[in-house]
Short mmCIF file of C-alpha atoms and ligand atoms in Angstrom, two decimals:
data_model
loop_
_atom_site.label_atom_id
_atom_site.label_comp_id
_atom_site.label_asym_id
_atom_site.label_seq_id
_atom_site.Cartn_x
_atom_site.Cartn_y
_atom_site.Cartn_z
CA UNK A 1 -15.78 -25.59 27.32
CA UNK A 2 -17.57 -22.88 26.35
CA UNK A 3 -16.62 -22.92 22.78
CA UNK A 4 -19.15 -25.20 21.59
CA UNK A 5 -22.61 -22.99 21.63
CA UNK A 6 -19.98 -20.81 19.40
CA UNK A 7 -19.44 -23.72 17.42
CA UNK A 8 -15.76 -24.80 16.12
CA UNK A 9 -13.66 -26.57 14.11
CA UNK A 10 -14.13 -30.54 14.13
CA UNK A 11 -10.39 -30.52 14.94
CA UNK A 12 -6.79 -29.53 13.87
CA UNK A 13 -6.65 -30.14 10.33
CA UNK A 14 -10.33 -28.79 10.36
CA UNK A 15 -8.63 -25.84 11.43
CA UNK A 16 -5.80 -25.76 9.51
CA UNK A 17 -7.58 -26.12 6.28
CA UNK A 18 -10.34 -23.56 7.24
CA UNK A 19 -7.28 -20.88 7.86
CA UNK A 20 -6.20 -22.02 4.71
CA UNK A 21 -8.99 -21.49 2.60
CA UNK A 22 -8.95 -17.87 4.04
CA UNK A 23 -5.47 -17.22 3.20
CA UNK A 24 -5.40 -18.50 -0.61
CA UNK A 25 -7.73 -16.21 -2.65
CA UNK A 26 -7.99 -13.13 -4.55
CA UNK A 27 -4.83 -12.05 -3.21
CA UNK A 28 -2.74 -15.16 -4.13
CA UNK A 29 -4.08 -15.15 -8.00
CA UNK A 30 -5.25 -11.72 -8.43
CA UNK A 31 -3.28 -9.70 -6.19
CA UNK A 32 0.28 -11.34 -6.33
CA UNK A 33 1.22 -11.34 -9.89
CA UNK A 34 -0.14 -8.13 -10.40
CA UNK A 35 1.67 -6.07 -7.84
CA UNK A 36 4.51 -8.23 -9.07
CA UNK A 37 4.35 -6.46 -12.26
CA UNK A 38 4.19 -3.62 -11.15
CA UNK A 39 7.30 -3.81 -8.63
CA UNK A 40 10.17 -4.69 -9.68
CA UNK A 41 9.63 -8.95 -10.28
CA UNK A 42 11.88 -10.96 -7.89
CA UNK A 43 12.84 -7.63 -6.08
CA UNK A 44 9.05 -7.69 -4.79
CA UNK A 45 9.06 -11.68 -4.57
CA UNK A 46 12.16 -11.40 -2.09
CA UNK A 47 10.36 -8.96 -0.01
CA UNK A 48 7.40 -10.87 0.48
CA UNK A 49 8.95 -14.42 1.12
CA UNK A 50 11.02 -12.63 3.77
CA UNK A 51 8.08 -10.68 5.26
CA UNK A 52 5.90 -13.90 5.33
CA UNK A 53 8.69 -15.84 7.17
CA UNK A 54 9.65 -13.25 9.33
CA UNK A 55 6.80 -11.06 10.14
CA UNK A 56 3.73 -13.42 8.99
CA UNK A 57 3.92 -16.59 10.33
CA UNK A 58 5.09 -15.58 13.56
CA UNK A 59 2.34 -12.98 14.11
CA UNK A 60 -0.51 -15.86 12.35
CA UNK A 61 0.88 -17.76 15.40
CA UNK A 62 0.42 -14.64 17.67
CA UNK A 63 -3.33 -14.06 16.21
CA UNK A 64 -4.82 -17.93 16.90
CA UNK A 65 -3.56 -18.10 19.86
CA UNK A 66 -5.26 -14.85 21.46
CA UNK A 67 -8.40 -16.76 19.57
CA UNK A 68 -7.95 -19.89 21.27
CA UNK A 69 -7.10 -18.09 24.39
CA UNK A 70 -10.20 -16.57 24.63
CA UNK A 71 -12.78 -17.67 22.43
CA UNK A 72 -13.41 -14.74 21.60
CA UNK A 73 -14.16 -12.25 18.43
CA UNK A 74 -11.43 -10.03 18.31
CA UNK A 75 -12.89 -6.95 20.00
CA UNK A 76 -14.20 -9.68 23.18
CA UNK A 77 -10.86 -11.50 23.36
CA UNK A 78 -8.54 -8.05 24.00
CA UNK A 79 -11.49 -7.01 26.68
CA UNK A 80 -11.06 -10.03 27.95
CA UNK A 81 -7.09 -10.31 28.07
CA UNK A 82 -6.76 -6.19 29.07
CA UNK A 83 -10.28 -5.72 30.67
CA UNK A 84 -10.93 -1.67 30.83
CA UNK A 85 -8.11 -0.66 28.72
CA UNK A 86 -8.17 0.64 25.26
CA UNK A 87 -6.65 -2.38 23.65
CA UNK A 88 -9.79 -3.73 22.53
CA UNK A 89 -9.72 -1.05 20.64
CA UNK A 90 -7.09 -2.93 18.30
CA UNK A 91 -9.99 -5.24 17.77
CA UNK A 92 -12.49 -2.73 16.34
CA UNK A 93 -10.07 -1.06 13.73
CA UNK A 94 -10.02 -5.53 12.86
CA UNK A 95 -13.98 -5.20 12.57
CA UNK A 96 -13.34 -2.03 10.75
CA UNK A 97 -10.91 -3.47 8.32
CA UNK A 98 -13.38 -6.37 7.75
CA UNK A 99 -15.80 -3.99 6.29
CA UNK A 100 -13.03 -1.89 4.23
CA UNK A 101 -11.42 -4.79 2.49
CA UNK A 102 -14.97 -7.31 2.18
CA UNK A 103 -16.34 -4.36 0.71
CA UNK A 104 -13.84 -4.01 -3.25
CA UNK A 105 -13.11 -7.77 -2.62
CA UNK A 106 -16.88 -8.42 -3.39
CA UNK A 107 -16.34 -6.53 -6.52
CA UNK A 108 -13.29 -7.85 -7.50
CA UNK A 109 -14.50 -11.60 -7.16
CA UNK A 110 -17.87 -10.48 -8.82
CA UNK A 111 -15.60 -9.92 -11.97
CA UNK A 112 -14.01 -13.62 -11.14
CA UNK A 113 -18.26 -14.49 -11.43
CA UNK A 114 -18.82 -12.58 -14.59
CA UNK A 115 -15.54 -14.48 -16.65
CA UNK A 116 -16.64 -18.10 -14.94
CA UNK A 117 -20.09 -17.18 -16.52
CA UNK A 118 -19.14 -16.13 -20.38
CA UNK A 119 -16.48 -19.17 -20.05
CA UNK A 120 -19.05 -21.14 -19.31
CA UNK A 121 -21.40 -19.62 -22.00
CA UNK A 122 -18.42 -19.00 -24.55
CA UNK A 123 -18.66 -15.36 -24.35
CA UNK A 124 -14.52 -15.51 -24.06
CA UNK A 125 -13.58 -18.18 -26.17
CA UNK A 126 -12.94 -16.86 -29.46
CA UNK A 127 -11.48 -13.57 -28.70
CA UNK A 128 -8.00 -12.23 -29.57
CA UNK A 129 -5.50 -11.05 -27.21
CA UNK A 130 -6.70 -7.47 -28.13
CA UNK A 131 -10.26 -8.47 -27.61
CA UNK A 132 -9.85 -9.79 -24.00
CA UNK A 133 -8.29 -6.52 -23.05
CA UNK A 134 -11.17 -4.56 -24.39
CA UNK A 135 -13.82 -6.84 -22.79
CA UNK A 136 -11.83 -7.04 -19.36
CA UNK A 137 -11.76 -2.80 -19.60
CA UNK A 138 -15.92 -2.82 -21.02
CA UNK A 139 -16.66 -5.02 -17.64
CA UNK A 140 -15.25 -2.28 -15.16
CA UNK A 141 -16.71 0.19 -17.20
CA UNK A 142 -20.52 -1.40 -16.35
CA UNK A 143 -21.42 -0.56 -13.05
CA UNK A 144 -24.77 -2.26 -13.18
CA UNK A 145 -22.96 -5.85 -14.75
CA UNK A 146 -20.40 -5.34 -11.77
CA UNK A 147 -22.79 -5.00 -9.06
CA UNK A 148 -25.47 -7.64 -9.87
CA UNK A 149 -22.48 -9.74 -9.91
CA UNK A 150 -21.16 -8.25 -6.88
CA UNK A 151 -24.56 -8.79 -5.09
CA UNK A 152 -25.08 -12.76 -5.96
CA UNK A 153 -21.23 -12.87 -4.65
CA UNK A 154 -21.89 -11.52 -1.04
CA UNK A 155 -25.38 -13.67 -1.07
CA UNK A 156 -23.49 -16.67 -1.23
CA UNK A 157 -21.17 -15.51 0.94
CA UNK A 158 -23.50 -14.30 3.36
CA UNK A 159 -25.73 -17.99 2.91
CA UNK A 160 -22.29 -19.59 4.09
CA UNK A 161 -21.82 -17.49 7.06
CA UNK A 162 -25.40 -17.16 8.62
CA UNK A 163 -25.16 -21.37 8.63
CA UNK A 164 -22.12 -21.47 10.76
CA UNK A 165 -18.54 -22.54 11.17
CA UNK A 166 -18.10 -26.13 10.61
CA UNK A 167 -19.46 -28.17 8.27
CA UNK A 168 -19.54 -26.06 5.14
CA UNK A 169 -16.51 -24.12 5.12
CA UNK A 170 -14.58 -27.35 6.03
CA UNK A 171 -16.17 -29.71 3.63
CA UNK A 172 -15.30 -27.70 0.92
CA UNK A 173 -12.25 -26.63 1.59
CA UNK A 174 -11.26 -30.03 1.62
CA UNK A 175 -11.93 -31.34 -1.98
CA UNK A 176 -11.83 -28.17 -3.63
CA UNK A 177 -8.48 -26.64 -2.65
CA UNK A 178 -6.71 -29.52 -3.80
CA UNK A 179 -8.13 -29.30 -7.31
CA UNK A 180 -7.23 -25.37 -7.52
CA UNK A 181 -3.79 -26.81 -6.84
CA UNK A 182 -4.35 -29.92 -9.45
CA UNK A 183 -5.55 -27.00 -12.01
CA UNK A 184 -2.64 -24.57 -11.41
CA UNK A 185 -0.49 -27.60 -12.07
CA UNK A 186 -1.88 -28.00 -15.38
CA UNK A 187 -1.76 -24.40 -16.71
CA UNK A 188 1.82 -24.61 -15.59
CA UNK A 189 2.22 -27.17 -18.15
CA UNK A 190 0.83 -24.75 -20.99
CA UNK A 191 2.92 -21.54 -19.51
CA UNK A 192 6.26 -23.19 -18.98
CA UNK A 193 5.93 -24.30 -22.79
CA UNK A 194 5.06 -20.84 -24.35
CA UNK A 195 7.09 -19.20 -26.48
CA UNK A 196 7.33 -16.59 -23.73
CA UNK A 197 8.76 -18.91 -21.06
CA UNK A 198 12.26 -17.97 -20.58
CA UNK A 199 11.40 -13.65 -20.60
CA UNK A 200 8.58 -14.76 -17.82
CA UNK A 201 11.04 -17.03 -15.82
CA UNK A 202 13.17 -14.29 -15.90
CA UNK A 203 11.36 -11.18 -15.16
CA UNK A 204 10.02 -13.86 -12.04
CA UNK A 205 13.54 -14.68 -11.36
CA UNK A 206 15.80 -11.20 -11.50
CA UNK A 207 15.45 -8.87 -8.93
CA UNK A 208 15.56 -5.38 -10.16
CA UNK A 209 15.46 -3.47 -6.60
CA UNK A 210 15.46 0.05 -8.55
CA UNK A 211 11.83 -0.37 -9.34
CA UNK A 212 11.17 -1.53 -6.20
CA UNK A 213 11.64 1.38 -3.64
CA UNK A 214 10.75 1.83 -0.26
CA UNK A 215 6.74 1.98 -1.39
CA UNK A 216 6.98 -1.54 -3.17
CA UNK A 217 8.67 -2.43 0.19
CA UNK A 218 5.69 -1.52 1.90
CA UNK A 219 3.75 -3.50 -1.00
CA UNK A 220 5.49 -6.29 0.08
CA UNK A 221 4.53 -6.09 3.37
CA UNK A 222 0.89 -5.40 2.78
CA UNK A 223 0.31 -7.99 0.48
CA UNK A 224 1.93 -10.72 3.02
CA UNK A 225 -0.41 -9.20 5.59
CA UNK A 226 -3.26 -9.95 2.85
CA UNK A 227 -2.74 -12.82 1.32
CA UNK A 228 -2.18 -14.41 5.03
CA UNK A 229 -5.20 -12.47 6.14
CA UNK A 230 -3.25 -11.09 9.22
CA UNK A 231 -3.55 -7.88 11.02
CA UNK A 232 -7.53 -7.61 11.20
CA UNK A 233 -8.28 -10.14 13.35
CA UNK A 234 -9.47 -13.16 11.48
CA UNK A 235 -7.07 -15.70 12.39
CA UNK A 236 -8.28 -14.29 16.67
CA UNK A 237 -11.84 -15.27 14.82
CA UNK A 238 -10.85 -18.58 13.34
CA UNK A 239 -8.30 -19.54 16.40
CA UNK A 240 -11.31 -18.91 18.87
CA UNK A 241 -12.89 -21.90 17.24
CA UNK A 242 -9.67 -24.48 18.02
CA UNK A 243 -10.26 -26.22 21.00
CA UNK A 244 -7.27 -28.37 21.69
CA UNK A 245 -4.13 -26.78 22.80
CA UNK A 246 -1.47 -28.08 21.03
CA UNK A 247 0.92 -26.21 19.31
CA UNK A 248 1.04 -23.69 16.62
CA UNK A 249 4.07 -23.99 14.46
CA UNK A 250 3.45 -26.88 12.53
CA UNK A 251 -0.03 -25.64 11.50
CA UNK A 252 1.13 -21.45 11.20
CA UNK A 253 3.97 -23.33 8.63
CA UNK A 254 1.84 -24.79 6.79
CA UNK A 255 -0.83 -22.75 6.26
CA UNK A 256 1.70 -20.09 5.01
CA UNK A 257 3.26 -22.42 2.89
CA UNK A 258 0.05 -23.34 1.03
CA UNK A 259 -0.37 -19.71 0.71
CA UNK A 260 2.73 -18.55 -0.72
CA UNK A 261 2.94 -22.24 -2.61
CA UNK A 262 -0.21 -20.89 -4.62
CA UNK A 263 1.05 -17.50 -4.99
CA UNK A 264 4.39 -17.96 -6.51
CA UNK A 265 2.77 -21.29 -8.76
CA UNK A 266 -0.03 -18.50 -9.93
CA UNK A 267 3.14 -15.96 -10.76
CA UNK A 268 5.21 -18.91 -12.90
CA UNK A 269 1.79 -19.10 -14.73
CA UNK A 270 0.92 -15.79 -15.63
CA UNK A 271 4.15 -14.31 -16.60
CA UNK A 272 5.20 -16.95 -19.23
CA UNK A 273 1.97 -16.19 -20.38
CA UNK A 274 2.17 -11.93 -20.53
CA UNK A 275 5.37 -12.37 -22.97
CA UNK A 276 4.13 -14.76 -25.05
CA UNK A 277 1.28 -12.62 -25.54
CA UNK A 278 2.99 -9.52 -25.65
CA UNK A 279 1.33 -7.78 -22.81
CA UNK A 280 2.58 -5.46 -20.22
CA UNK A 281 3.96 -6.98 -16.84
CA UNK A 282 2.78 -4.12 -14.78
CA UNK A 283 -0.25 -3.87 -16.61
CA UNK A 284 -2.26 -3.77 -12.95
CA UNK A 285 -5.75 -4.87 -11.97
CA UNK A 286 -6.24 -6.58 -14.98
CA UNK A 287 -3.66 -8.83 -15.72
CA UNK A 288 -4.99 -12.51 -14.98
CA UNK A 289 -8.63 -11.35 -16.80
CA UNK A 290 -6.49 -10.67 -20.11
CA UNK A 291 -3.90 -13.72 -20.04
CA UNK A 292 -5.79 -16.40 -18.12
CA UNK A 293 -8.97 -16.54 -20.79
CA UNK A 294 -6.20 -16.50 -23.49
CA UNK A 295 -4.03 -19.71 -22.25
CA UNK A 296 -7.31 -21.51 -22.43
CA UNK A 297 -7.92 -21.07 -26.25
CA UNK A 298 -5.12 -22.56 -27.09
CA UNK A 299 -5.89 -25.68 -24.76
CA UNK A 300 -8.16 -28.67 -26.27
CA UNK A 301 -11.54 -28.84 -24.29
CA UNK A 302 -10.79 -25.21 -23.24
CA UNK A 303 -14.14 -24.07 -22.69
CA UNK A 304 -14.91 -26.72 -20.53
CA UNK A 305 -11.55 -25.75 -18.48
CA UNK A 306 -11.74 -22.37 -18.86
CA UNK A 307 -15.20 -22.26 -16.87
CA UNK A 308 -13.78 -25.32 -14.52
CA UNK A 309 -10.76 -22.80 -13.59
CA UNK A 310 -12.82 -19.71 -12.98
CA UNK A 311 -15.25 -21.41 -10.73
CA UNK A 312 -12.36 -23.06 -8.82
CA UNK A 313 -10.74 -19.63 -8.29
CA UNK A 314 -14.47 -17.90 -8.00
CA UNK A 315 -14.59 -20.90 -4.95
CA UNK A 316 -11.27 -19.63 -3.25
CA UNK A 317 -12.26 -15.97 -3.15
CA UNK A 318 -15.45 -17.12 -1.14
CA UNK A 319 -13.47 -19.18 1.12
CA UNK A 320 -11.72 -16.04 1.38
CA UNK A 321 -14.64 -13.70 2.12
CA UNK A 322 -16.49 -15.68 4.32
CA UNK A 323 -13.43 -15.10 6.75
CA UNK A 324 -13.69 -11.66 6.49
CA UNK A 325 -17.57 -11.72 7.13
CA UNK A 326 -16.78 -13.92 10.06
CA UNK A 327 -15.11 -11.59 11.82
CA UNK A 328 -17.80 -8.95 12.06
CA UNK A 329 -20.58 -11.28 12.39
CA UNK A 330 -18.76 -12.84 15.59
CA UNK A 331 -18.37 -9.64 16.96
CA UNK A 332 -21.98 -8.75 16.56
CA UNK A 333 -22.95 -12.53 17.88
CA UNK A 334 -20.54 -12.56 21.07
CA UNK A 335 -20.73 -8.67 21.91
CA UNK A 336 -23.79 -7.90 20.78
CA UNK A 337 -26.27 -10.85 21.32
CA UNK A 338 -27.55 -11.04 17.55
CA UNK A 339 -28.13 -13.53 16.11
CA UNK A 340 -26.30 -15.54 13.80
CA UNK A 341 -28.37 -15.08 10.61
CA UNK A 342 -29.37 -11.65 11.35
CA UNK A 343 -25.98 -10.44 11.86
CA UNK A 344 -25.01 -11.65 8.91
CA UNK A 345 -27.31 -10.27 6.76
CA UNK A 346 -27.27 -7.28 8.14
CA UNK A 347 -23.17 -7.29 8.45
CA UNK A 348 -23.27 -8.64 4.67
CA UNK A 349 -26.09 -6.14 3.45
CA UNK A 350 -23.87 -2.89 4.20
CA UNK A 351 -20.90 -4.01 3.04
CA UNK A 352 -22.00 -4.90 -0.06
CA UNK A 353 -23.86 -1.28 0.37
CA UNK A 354 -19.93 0.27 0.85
CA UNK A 355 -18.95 -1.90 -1.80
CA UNK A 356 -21.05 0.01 -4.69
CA UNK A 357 -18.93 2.75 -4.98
CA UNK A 358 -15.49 0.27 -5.75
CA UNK A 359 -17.72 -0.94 -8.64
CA UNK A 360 -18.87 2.41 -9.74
CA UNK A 361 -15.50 4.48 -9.62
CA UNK A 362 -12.29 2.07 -10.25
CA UNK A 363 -10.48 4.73 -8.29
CA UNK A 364 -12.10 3.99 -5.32
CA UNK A 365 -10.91 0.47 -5.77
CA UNK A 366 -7.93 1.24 -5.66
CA UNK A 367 -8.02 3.49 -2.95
CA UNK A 368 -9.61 1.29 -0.53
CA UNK A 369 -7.53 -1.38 -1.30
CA UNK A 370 -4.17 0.95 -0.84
CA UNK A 371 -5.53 1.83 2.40
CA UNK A 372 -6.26 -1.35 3.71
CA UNK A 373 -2.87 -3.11 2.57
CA UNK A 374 -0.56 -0.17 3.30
CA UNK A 375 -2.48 0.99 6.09
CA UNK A 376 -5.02 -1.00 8.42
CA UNK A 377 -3.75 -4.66 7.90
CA UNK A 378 0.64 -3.69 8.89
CA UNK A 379 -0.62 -1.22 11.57
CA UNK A 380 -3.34 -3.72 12.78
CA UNK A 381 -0.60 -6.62 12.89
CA UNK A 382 2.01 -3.99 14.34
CA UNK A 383 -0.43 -3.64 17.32
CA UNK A 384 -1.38 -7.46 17.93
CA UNK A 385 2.78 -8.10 17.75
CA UNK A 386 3.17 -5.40 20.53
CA UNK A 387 0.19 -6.62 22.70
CA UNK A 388 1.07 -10.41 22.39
CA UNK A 389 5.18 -9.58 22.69
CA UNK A 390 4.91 -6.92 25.26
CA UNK A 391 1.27 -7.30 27.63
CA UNK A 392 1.70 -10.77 27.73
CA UNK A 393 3.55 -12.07 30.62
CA UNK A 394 6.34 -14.86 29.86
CA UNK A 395 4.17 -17.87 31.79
CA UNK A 396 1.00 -16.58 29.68
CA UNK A 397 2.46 -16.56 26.42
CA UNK A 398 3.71 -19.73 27.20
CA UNK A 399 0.86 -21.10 28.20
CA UNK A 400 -0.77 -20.18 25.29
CA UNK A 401 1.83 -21.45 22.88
CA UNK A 402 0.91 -24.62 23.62
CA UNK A 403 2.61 -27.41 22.17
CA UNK A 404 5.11 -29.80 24.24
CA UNK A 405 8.00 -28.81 26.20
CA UNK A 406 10.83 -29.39 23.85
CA UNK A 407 10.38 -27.04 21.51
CA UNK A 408 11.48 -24.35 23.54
CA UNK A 409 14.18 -22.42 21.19
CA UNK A 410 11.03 -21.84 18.88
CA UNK A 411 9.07 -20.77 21.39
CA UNK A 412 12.09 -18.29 22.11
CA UNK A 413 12.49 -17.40 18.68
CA UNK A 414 8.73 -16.51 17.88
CA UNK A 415 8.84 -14.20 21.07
CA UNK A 416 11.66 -12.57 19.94
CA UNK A 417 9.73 -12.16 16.52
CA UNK A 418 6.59 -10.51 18.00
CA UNK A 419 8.35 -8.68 20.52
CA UNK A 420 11.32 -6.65 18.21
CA UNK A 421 11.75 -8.32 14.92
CA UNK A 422 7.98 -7.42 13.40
CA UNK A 423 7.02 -4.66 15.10
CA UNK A 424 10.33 -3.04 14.23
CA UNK A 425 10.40 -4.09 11.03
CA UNK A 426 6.73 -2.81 10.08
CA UNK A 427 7.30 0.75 12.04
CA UNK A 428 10.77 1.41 9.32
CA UNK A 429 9.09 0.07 6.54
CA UNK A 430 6.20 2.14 6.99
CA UNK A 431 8.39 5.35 8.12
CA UNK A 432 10.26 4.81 4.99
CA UNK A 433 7.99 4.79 2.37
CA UNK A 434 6.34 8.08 4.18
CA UNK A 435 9.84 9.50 3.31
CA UNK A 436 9.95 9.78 6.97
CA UNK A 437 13.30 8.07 7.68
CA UNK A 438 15.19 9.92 4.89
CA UNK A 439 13.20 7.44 2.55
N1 LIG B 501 -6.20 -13.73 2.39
C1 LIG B 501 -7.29 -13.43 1.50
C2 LIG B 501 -6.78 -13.52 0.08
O1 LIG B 501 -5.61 -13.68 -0.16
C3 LIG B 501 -7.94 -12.10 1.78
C4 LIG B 501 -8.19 -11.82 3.24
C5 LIG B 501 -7.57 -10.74 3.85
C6 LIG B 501 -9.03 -12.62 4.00
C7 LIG B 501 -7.76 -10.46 5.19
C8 LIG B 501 -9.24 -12.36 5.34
C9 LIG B 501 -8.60 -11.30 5.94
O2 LIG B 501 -7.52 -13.42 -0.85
#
């Protein structure tokens, strides 16, 4: 085997929970409610659940196994499946990607740093809703706060990274997804019994398609992409360190259903919580740094919690990020012959370099993150689907499937999925929102 001077996972649930720990992060708690808000509720919820069934796990099936396949970084593994063709080209825009989205999602969990640390200190704890708003909007107006916080973020990130795939990652995974989970449960308790409940349940619950629009279609899309951190090639990265061969369906199904699990439980939290409060479902960006801190004061013990829940979700952004590090650094390691720890310092020191100017100019943000959701991750995942669906003979993709004979309809039904269903379905909902298609 030569997997094992690249190091990998001790073994399937290894696996399973590393992938996991990618998926559920900023985008789950962050991400999700917010673009929630700002689409249309259940109209955008629909759209998603769909696009992660349909498009998500199939291709998060589609990614590990060119991974295990090769055991190979992303841009190594298409040389190696399509030697002297331009397909590992596919890989690099993944590498590319890597540095796009690591870049504002160092920022963005920075801020996640900055609230654990005035919980902790009670910085937060006395302030009124009006107050939080005010102190979320004074934090992304300091450039030099944001990117000292930024900076210890990708450190530990990069610490994590330059020491290797199992062990760490793993390990922690292990105890402290659960108790993100255990936590979420909790503040559930507190939302569902606010006086905003029902209005929350039911902007969650009623799909109003006529804010939606082809765009929040494309939203949709891009968020599944994220949250299941699909499309740039770091499931290839985390599949190349599986080295049994069984199959892929239990584990894609259950990795996605963690995911969107945490997702929709972080979405019955917060939007009890915005009408109770009287805040503004699509207020954007900010939304969980103005209601979270507020559900705590009116909890007993709340700083203590507060700080608990902050870390926790702090925790599941690195889990996140180290992924997305991963992929670049085993690109530089297996192409490039650098080494681990150099690599990713290096890797980590310029993208918290590109990062700067997300923290400096919230527009930039924004912009990067638009480009990576609407952009890189669907048309990355559009071009595994076709390589896996269309360059991969029958006996190959079988082969690589894995799994035992007897599960053949799914195997038929996934290839259908890669071969017409996603890429189909990502080419008109991109065409669409272009106003391309008569949008
Ligand atoms: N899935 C991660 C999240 O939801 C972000 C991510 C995207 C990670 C792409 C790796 C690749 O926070």
């Amino acid at each position: 085997m030569g997997g094992s001077s690249r190091g990998s996972w001790t073994g399937h649930v290894g696996f399973v929970l590393a992938a996991a720990g990618s998926a559920i992060g900023l985008g789950n708690i962050w991400m999700f409610p917010y673009r929630t808000g700002q689409n249309g509720g259940a109209a955008f919820v629909l759209v998603y659940l769909a696009a992660v069934i349909a498009v998500g796990v199939p291709l998060l099936m589609a990614e590990v196994l060119i991974g295990r396949t090769t055991r190979r970084n992303p841009v190594g593994a298409f040389r190696e499946l399509r030697p002297g063709s331009p397909w590992l080209l596919v890989g690099a825009l993944g590498v590319i990607t890597g540095f796009v989205i690591l870049s504002y999602y160092g920022v963005v969990a920075g801020w996640v740093a900055d609230y654990t640390w005035r919980m902790a200190t009670g910085g937060l704890a006395t302030l009124e809703t009006a107050g939080m708003q005010e102190s979320f909007e004074a934090l992304v107006g300091d450039p030099v706060r944001q990117v000292a916080w930024q900076a210890g973020f990708m450190v530990a990130t990069i610490l994590v990274v330059s020491r290797g795939v199992e062990g760490g990652i793993e390990l922690a995974s292990k105890v402290l997804m659960p108790l993100l989970f255990a936590f979420i449960l909790v503040l559930l308790g507190y939302s569902l019994t606010s006086a905003g409940a029902k209005q929350g349940l039911e902007f969650l619950f009623s799909p109003r398609f006529g804010e939606l629009g082809w765009d929040g279609v494309l939203a949709a899309l891009g968020q599944a992409f994220f949250s299941l951190s699909l499309g740039m090639g770091a499931m290839i990265t985390y599949g190349s360190y599986l080295e049994d061969d069984r199959g892929l369906i239990g584990p894609a199904f259950m990795i996605a259903g963690m995911d969107t699990l945490l997702a929709i439980l972080a979405g019955l939290v917060i939007f009890p919580l915005v009408f109770s409060f009287g805040l503004e479902p699509g207020a954007g960006p900010g939304l969980i740094f103005v209601t979270l801190p507020k559900v705590f004061t009116l909890m007993p013990g709340s700083a203590f919690l507060a700080t608990l829940f902050f870390a926790l979700v702090l925790f599941a952004a690195l889990t996140s990020a180290i992924s997305l590090l991963e992929v670049v650094v085993a690109f530089l390691v297996d192409e490039g012959g650098v080494g681990r720890s150099a690599a990713s310092w290096g890797a980590g020191g310029i993208i918290f370099a590109l990062g700067i100017p997300s923290a400096v100019f919230p527009g930039f943000l924004d912009g990067a993150d638009a480009i990576a959701n609407k952009y890189l991750l669907p048309g990355g995942g559009l071009l595994i689907a076709l390589f896996v669906g269309w360059f991969f003979s029958r006996e190959d993709a079988a082969r690589a499937y894995g799994g035992q004979s007897g599960d053949d309809s799914g195997f038929e039904l996934w290839r259908f999925c890669v071969r017409f269903f996603a890429p189909v379905a990502v080419v008109v909902i991109m065409l669409k929102s272009l106003g391309l298609l008569g949008g």
